[in-house]
Amino acid sequence: MTPTAPVDARFRYEGLGALMALMALMTGAEKHGPAATSTLDALWVLYDRVLRVGPGSAGDPGRDRFLLSKGHGPMAYYAVLAAKGFFPVDWLGGFGAYDSPLGHHPDRTLIPGVEIGSGSLGHGLPLAVGSALGLRAQGLTDPAVWVLIGDAELDEGSNHEAIAYAGPAGLERLHTIVIDNDSATHGWRGGIASRFEAAGWSAVTVDGRDHAALHTAYTTPHPGRPHVVVARVEKKH
């Protein structure tokens, strides 16, 4: 299985401007624009160059899984899914409307390609751990599980239980992206990566706007260990 389908021809990717144009189609209140734009680069590189899932394979047992835990800022996620052909670009204009499938929190029952309903911060990483364990139990060793969380979610104890479990369990098909824009209440000496490393994870910290650095970090070998990429972005995002 190869990475995702080609970009919608009307919005072929020629830099972030094309994705920003898609995001601009989503109007209305409660957009959480800053929360969305902080994830845009990380999501695009993942879906365009790494993640092995597309509109035609969204139900394939061998697909890679992506879980959006940072679910209160889904505009970038919707823009990427639309650009990749998971649903029509025309849906974007109805974002947040009563009769639109594109709510302020993604709903897996309404949106093709969405793996979990998200919005309650702190639950995505535990669900990703469960997904990796479930795939292992089924003997499906090829699919990767990816989850994107915000640094403020690390204030939630549920994430630390998941971190503490996944390392010793050797969940090497588990990958976490942490968008770090200094929003967390608590910090860690040595940075966020040190928290994961202490639990036996492989960890890389990169500029969250640098596509080449993100791709290298995403594809860093980490045999026998789960992997985290801490993507640093400026506070204003």
PDB file of C-alpha atoms in Angstrom, residues 43-44 96 136 190 228:
ATOM      1  CA  LEU A  43      -0.519  16.886   8.935  1.00  0.00           C
ATOM      2  CA  TRP A  44       0.346  17.606   5.325  1.00  0.00           C
ATOM      3  CA  GLY A  96     -19.957  23.783  11.517  1.00  0.00           C
ATOM      4  CA  ARG A 136      -0.751  -6.767  17.301  1.00  0.00           C
ATOM      5  CA  GLY A 190      14.940  18.648  29.166  1.00  0.00           C
ATOM      6  CA  VAL A 228       7.393  10.437  19.184  1.00  0.00           C
TER       7      VAL A 228
END
